[in-house]
Coordinates of C-alpha atoms in Angstrom, one line a residue:
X3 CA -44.0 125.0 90.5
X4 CA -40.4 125.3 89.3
X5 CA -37.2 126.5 91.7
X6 CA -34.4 127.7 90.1
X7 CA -31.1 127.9 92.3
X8 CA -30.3 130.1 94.6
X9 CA -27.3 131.6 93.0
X10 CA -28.6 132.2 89.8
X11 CA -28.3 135.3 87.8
X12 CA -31.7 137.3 87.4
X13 CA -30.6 139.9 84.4
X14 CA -31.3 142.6 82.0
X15 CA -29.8 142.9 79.0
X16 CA -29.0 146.4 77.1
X17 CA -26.6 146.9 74.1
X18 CA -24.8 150.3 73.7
X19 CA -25.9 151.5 69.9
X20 CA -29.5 150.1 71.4
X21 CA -29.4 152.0 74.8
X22 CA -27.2 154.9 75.2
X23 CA -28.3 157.3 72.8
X24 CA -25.8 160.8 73.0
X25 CA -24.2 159.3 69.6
X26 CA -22.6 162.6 69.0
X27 CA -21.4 162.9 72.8
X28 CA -17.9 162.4 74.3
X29 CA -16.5 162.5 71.1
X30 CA -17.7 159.3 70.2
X31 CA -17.0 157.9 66.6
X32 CA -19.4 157.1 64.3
X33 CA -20.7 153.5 63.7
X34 CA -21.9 152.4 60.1
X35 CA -25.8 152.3 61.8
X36 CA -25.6 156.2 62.3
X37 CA -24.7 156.3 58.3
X38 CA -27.3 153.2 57.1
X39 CA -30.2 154.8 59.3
X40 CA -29.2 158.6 58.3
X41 CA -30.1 157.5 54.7
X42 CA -33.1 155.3 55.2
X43 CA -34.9 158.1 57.1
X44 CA -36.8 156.4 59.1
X45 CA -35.4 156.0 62.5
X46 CA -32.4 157.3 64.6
X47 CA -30.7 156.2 67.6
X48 CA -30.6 159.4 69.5
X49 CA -32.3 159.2 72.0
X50 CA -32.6 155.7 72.7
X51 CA -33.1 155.3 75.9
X52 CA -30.7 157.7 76.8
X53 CA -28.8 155.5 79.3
X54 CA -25.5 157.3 78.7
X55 CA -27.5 160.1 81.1
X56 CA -29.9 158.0 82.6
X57 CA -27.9 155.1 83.8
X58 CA -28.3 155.6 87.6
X59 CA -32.3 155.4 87.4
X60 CA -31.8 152.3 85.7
X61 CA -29.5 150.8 88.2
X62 CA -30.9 151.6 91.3
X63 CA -34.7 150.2 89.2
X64 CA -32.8 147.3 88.5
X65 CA -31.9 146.7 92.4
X66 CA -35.1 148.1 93.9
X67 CA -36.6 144.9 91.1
X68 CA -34.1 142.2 91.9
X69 CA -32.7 142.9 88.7
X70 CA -28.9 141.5 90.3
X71 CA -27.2 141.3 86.6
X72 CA -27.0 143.1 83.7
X73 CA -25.3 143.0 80.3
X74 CA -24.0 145.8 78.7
X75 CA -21.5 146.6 75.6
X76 CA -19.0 149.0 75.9
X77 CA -19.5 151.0 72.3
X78 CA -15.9 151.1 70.5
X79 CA -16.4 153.9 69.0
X80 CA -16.7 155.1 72.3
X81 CA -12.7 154.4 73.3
X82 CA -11.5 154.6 70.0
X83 CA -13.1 156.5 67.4
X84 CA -11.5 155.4 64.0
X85 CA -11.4 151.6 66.0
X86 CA -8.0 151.5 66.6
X87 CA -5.2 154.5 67.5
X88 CA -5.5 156.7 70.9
X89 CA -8.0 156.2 73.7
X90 CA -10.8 158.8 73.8
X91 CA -10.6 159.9 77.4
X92 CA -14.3 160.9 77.5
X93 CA -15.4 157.6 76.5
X94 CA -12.8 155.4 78.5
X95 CA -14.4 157.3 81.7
X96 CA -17.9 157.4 81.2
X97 CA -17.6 153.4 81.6
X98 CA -15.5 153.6 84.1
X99 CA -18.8 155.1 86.4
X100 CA -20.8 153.0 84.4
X101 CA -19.1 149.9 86.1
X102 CA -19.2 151.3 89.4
X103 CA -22.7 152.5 90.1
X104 CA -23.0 148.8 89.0
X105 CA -21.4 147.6 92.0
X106 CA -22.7 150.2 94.3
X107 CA -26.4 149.1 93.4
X108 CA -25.1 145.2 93.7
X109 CA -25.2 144.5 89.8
X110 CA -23.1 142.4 88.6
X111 CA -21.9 143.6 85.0
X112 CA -21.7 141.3 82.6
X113 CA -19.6 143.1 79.3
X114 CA -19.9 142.7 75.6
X115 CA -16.9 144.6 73.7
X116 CA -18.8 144.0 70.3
X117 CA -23.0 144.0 70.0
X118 CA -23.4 145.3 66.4
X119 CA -21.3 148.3 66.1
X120 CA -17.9 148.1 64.4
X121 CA -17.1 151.8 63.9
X122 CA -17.5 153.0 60.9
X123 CA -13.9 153.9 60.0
X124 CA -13.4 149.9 60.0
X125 CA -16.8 149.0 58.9
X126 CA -16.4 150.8 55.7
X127 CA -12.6 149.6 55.2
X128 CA -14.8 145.9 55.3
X129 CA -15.3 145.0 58.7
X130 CA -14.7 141.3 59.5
X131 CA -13.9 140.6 56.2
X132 CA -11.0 142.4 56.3
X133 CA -8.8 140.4 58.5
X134 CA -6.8 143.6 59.7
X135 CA -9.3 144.6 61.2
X136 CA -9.2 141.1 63.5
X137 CA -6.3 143.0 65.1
X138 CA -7.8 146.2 65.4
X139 CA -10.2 143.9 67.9
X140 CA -7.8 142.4 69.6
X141 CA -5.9 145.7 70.5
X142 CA -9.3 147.2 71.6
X143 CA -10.0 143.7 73.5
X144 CA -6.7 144.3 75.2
X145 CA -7.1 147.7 76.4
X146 CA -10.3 147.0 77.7
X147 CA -9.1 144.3 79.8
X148 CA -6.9 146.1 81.0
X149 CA -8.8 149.5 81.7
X150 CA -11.6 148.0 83.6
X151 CA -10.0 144.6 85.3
X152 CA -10.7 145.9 88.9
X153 CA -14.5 146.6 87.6
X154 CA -15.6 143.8 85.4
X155 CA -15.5 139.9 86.3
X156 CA -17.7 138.7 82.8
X157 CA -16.6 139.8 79.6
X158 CA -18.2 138.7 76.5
X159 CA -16.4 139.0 73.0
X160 CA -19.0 139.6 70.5
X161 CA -22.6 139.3 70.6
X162 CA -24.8 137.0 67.9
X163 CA -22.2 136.5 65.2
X164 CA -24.9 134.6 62.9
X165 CA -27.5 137.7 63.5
X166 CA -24.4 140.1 62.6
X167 CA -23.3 138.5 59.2
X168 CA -26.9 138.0 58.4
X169 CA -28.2 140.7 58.5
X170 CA -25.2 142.4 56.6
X171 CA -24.5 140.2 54.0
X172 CA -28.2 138.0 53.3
X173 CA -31.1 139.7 54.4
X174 CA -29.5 143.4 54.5
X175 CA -31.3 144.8 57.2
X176 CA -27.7 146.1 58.9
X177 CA -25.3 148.0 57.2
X178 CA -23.9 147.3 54.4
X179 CA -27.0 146.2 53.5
X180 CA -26.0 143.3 51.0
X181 CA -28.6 140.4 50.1
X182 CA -27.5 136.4 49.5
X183 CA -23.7 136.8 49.4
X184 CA -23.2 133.3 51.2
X185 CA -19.5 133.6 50.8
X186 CA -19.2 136.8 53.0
X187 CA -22.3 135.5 55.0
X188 CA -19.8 132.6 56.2
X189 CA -16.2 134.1 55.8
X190 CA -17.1 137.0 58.1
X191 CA -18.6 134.4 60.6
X192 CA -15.3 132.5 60.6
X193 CA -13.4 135.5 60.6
X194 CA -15.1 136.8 64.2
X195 CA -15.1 133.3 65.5
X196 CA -10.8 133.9 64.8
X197 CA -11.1 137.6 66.7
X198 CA -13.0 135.6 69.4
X199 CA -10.3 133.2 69.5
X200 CA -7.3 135.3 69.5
X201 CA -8.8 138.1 72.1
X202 CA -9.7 134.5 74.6
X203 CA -6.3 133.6 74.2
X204 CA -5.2 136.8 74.7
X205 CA -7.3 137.3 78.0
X206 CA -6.2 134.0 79.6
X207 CA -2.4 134.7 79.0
X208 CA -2.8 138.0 80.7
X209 CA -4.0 136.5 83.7
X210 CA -6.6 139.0 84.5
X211 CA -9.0 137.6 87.0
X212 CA -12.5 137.2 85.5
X213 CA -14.1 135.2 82.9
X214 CA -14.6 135.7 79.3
X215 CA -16.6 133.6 77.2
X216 CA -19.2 134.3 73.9
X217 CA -22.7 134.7 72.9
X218 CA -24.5 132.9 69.9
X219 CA -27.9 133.5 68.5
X220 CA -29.2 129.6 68.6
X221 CA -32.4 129.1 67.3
X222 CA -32.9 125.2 67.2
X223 CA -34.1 124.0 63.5
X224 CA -37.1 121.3 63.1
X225 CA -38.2 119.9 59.9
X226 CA -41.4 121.1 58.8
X227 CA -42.3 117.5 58.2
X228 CA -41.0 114.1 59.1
X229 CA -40.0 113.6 55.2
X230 CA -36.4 112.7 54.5
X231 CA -35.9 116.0 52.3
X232 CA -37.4 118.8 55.1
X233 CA -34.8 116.6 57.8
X234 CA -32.1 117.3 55.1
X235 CA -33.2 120.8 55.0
X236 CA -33.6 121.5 58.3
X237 CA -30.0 119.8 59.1
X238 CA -28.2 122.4 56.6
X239 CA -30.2 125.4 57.8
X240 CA -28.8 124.6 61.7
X241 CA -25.4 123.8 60.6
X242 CA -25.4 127.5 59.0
X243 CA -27.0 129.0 61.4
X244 CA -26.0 127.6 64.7
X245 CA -23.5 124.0 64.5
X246 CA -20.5 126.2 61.9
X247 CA -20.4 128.9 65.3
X248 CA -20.7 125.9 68.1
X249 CA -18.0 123.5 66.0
X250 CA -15.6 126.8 66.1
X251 CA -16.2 127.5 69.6
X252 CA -15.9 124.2 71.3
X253 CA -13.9 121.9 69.0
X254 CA -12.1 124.2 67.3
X255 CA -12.5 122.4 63.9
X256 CA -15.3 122.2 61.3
X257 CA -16.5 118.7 61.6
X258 CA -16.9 116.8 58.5
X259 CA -20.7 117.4 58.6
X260 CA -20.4 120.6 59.2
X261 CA -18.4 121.2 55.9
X262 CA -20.4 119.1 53.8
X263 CA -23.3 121.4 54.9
X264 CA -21.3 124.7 54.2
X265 CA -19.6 123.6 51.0
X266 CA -23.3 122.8 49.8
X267 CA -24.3 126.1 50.3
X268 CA -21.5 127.6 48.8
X269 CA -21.6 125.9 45.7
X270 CA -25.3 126.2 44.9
X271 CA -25.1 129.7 45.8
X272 CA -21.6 130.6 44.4
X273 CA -19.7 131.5 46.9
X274 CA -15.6 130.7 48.5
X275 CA -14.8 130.6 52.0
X276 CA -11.1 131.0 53.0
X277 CA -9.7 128.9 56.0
X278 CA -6.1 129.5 56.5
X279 CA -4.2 127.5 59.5
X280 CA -3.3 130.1 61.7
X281 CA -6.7 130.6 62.2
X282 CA -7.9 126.2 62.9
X283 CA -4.9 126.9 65.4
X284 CA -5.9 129.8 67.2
X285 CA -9.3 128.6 67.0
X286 CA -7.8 124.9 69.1
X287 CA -6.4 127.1 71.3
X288 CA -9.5 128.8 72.6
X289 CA -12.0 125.8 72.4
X290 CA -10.9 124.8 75.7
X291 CA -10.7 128.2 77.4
X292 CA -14.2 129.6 77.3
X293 CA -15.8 130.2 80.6
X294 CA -19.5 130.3 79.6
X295 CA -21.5 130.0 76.5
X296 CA -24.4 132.9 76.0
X297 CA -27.6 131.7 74.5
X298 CA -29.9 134.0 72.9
X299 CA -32.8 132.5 72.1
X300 CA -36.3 134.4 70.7
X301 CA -37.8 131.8 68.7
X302 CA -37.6 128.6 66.8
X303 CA -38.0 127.7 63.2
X304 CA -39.8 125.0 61.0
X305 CA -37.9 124.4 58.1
X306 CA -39.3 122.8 54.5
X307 CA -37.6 121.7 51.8
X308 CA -36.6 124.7 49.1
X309 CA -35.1 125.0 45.9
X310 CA -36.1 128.1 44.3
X311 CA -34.1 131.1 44.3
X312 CA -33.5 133.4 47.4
X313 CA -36.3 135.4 48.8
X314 CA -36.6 137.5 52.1
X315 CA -39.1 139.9 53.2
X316 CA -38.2 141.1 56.7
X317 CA -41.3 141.8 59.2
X318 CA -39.7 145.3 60.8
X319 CA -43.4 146.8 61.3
X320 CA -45.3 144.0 63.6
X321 CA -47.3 143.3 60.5
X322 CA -47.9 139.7 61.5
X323 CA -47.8 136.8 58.5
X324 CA -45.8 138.8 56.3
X325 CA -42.9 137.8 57.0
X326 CA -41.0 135.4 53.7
X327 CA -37.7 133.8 54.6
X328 CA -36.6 130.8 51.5
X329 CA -32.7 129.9 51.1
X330 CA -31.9 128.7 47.8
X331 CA -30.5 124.8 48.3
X332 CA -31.3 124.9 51.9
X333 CA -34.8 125.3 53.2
X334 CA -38.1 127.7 53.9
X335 CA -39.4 128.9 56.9
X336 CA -42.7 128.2 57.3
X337 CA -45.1 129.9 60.2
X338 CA -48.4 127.6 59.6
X339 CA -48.2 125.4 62.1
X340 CA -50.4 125.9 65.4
X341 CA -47.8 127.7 67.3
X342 CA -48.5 130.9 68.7
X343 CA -46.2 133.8 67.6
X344 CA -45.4 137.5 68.0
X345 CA -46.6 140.1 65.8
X346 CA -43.6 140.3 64.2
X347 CA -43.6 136.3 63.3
X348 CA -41.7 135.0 65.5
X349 CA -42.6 131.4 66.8
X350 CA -43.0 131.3 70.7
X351 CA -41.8 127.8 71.3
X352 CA -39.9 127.3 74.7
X353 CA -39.1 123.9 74.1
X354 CA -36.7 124.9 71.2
X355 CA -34.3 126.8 74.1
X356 CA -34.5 123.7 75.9
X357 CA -33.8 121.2 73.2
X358 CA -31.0 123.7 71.8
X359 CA -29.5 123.7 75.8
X360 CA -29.6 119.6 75.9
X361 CA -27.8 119.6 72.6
X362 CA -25.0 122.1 73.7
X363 CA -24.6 119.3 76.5
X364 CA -24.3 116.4 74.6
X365 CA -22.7 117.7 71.7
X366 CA -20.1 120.0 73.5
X367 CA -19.3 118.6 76.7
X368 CA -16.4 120.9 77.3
X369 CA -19.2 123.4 77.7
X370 CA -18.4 124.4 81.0
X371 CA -21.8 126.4 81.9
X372 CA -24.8 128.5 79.9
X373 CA -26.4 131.6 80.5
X374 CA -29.2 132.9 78.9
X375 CA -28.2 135.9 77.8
X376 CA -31.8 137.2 75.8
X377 CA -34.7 136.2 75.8
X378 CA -37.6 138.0 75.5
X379 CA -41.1 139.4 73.6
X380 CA -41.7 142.1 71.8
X381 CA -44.7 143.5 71.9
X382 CA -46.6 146.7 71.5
X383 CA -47.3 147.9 75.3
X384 CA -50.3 149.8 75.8
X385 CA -49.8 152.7 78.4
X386 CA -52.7 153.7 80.1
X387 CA -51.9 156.4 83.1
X388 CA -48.1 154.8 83.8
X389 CA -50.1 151.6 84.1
X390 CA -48.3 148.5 81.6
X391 CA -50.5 145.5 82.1
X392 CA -48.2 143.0 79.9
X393 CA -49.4 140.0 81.1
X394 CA -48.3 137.8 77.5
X395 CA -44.5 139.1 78.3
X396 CA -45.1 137.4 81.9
X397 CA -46.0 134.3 80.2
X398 CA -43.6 134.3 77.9
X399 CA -41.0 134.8 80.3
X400 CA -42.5 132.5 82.6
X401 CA -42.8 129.5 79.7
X402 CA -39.2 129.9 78.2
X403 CA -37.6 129.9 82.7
X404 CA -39.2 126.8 83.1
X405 CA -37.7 125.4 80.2
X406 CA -34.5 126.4 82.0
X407 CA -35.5 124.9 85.1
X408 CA -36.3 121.8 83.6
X409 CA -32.9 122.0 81.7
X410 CA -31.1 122.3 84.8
X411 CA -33.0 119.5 86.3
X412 CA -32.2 117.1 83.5
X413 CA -28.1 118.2 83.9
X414 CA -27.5 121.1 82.0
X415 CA -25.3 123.8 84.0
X416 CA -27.5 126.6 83.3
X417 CA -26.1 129.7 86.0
X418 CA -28.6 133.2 84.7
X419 CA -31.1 134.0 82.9
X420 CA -31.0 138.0 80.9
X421 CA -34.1 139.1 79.6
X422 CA -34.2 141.0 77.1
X423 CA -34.1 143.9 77.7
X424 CA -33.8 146.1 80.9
X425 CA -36.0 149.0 79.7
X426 CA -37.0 149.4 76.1
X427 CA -34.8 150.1 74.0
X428 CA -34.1 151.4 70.0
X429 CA -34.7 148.0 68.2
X430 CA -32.5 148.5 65.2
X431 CA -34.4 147.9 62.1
X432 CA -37.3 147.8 64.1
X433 CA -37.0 151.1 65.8
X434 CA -39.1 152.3 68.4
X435 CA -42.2 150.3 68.5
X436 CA -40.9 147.3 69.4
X437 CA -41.1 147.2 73.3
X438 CA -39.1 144.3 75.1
X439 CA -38.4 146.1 78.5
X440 CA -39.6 145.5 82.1
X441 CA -39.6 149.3 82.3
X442 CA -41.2 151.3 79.7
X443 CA -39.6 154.0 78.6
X444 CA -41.5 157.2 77.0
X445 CA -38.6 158.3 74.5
X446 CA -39.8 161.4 74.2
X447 CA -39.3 162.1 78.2
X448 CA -36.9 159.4 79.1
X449 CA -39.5 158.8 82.1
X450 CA -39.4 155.2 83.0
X451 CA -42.4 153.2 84.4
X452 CA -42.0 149.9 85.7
X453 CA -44.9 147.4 83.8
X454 CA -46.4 144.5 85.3
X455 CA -43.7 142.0 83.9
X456 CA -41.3 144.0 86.0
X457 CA -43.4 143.2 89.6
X458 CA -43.6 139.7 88.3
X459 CA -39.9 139.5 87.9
X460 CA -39.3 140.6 91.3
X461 CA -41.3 138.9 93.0
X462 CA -39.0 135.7 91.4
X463 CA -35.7 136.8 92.1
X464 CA -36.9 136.9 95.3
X465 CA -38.5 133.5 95.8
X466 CA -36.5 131.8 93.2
X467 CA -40.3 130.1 92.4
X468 CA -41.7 130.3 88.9
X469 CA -45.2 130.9 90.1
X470 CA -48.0 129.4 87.7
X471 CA -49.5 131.6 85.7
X472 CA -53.0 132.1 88.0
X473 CA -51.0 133.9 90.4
X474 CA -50.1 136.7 87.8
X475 CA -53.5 138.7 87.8
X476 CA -52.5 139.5 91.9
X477 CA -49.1 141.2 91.6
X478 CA -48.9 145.1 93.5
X479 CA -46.6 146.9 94.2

């Protein structure tokens, strides 16, 4: 048995375009997802899990299951509808009683002004790319500071930057649905890393009490084999995926290595990346300023040598081994070792989020502390009678915390843990059959039901033991 401390953070994590649902209420603006899904057909973000109604059920669920922090992102769309201009007094309210039936059910809210959903006004007029729009941020950043300083102590800048550009610009599963432009892949992760900067600078010179830090997707890279040309691979699939973000944060600077990496890319895959001064400086600025790193962390990735051209097929069905990811000049995924994984092909292998939380530590050691901020399973829950028996979630969860524990153990300043998510939620290109919550939700009801996992997770807040799994086939209410 593992003890984690007795101040730590036991979380749910939610995402406003994932959550709240009532896209059309308030007079919110629209986001490019309401556009990209519209034409694709196939799913919609109304109702989600409707927690711009439903919030108080899953706030007082989340203290009556030791659920004591949650993340959530204020929608922008939601304060300013074009993303920039006059507050929308509809929207600057409704978080306003977000934040406090927070603190009145003792939940400590930890808020992300950007998870995914630049509103469309600036998304269309190119989003990061488009460096005015950096401003536009940093206004918004501003106000919200502002707005909500006597409700919110965490604030978090942007969620997963290397999910966002992905998925934009190289596998086009987000909107604008663009395949292997590397140059726009890696300008718009610089640019966001600069709006990051400039809104932490921004925040400290305020003087706002609180702490603001950032969350990055890091999914540590191994090579497939122990040949010199799968560790070559491996190296330049990390440095694109996870050491470009982590050099920006915490030095400030693009190492050497880093570039080498990057400019490889680039060339092979013709693209340009733009790095102007005023942004290394801002960027100096805040690498000493963050309070916290966020860690999202799902899965790991075996990487093989590749040098054929670009191919991606995204698994957004559950259709385990169909997944295909192969980056020209840089690597292939590969999913045939014996690892187990989730139905949609992603590798369950906690000692990746420990290895990647060691690293952080040794690389970065003006890291100051980490939370995990996801982490989680999908999986297709079987309801039977409000009953959720989701004993592999438990294990999962279970597996990944003691790699936490053991992190902590070994040095690293580890202070929460946010699984992901709260209830279930609309899983973007994934839609609705992709369950991650501890409480089901029936989206055609909003009913909530507590599985399980949720029992489980109680019982550990409360204990602060992670409990071998033998003890899970007991839990009651």
């Amino acid at each position: 048995m593992l003890n984690l401390p007795e101040d730590f953070i036991f979380g749910g994590a939610t995402a406003a375009y994932q959550a709240e649902g009532a896209t059309k209420e308030g007079n919110k603006g629209r986001v490019a997802w309401d556009t990209f899904l519209e034409k694709q057909g196939r799913f919609s973000a109304d109702p989600a899990s409707d927690f711009y109604h439903k919030y108080p059920v899953d706030l007082e669920l989340s203290e009556r299951f030791g659920v004591n922090g949650i993340r959530i992102s204020i929608a922008w769309s939601r304060i300013f509808p074009n993303g920039y201009g006059t507050p929308n007094p509809e929207g600057v309210e409704f978080y306003h009683k977000l934040f406090q039936e927070c603190r009145k059910r003792n939940v400590e809210p930890f808020v992300t002004l950007h998870h995914f959903d630049t509103p469309e006004v600036l998304h269309s007029d190119g989003d990061f790319l488009n460096k005015e729009n950096i401003q536009h941020f940093v206004d918004y950043a501003e106000f919200a500071f502002k707005e909500y300083q006597e409700e919110v102590e965490y604030w978090i800048t942007f969620n997963e930057i290397w999910p966002v550009s992905s998925g934009q610009y190289l596998t086009g599963t987000f909107p604008p649905g663009i395949r292997f432009d590397f140059g726009k892949l890696i300008q718009s992760m610089h640019n966001m890393m600069v709006a990051h900067a400039k809104a932490v600078v921004l925040f400290k010179k305020m003087n706002i009490s609180g702490e603001i830090g950032i969350v990055h997707s890091l999914e540590y890279r191994y090579p497939y084999t122990d040949n010199e040309e799968d560790k070559k691979a491996a190296h330049i699939d990390d440095v694109l995926a996870n050491q470009f973000l982590l050099d920006a944060t915490f030095k400030g600077s693009y190492s050497d290595d880093t570039m080498l990496a990057i400019n490889h890319i680039l060339d092979i895959n013709n693209g340009t990346l733009t790095v102007e001064d005023e942004d290394m400086h801002v960027l100096k600025q805040a690498s000493e300023l963050n309070d916290f790193l966020g860690i999202n962390s799902y899965q790991s990735s075996f990487i093989r040598a590749y040098d054929g051209e670009n191919e991606i097929f995204h698994n957004g069905t559950g259709d385990k081994g169909t997944s295909v990811f192969r980056l020209k000049g840089i690597g292939e995924k590969m999913f045939d070792m014996d690892i187990p994984r989730t139905d949609w092909d992603w590798l369950i292998y906690p000692k990746g989020l420990y290895d990647m939380m060691v690293r952080v530590k040794n690389d970065y050691p003006n890291y100051k502390k980490i939370y995990i901020t996801e982490n989680g399973m999908g999986y297709k829950d079987d309801f039977n009678n409000g009953v959720i028996e989701d004993e592999p979630r438990i294990e999962y969860i279970r597996e990944h915390l003691e790699a936490v524990a053991k992190a902590i153990s070994d040095g690293v300043n580890v202070k929460g843990y946010f699984l992901w998510s709260l209830m279930d939620v609309f899983s973007w290109s994934n839609g609705y059959n992709k369950r991650y919550g501890l409480f089901y939700v029936d989206f055609e009801t909003q009913e909530r039901y507590p599985k399980k996992s949720a029992y489980w997770f109680k019982e550990l807040s409360e204990t602060k033991i992670i409990q071998p799994a033998t003890s899970v086939s007991s839990l009651k209410e």
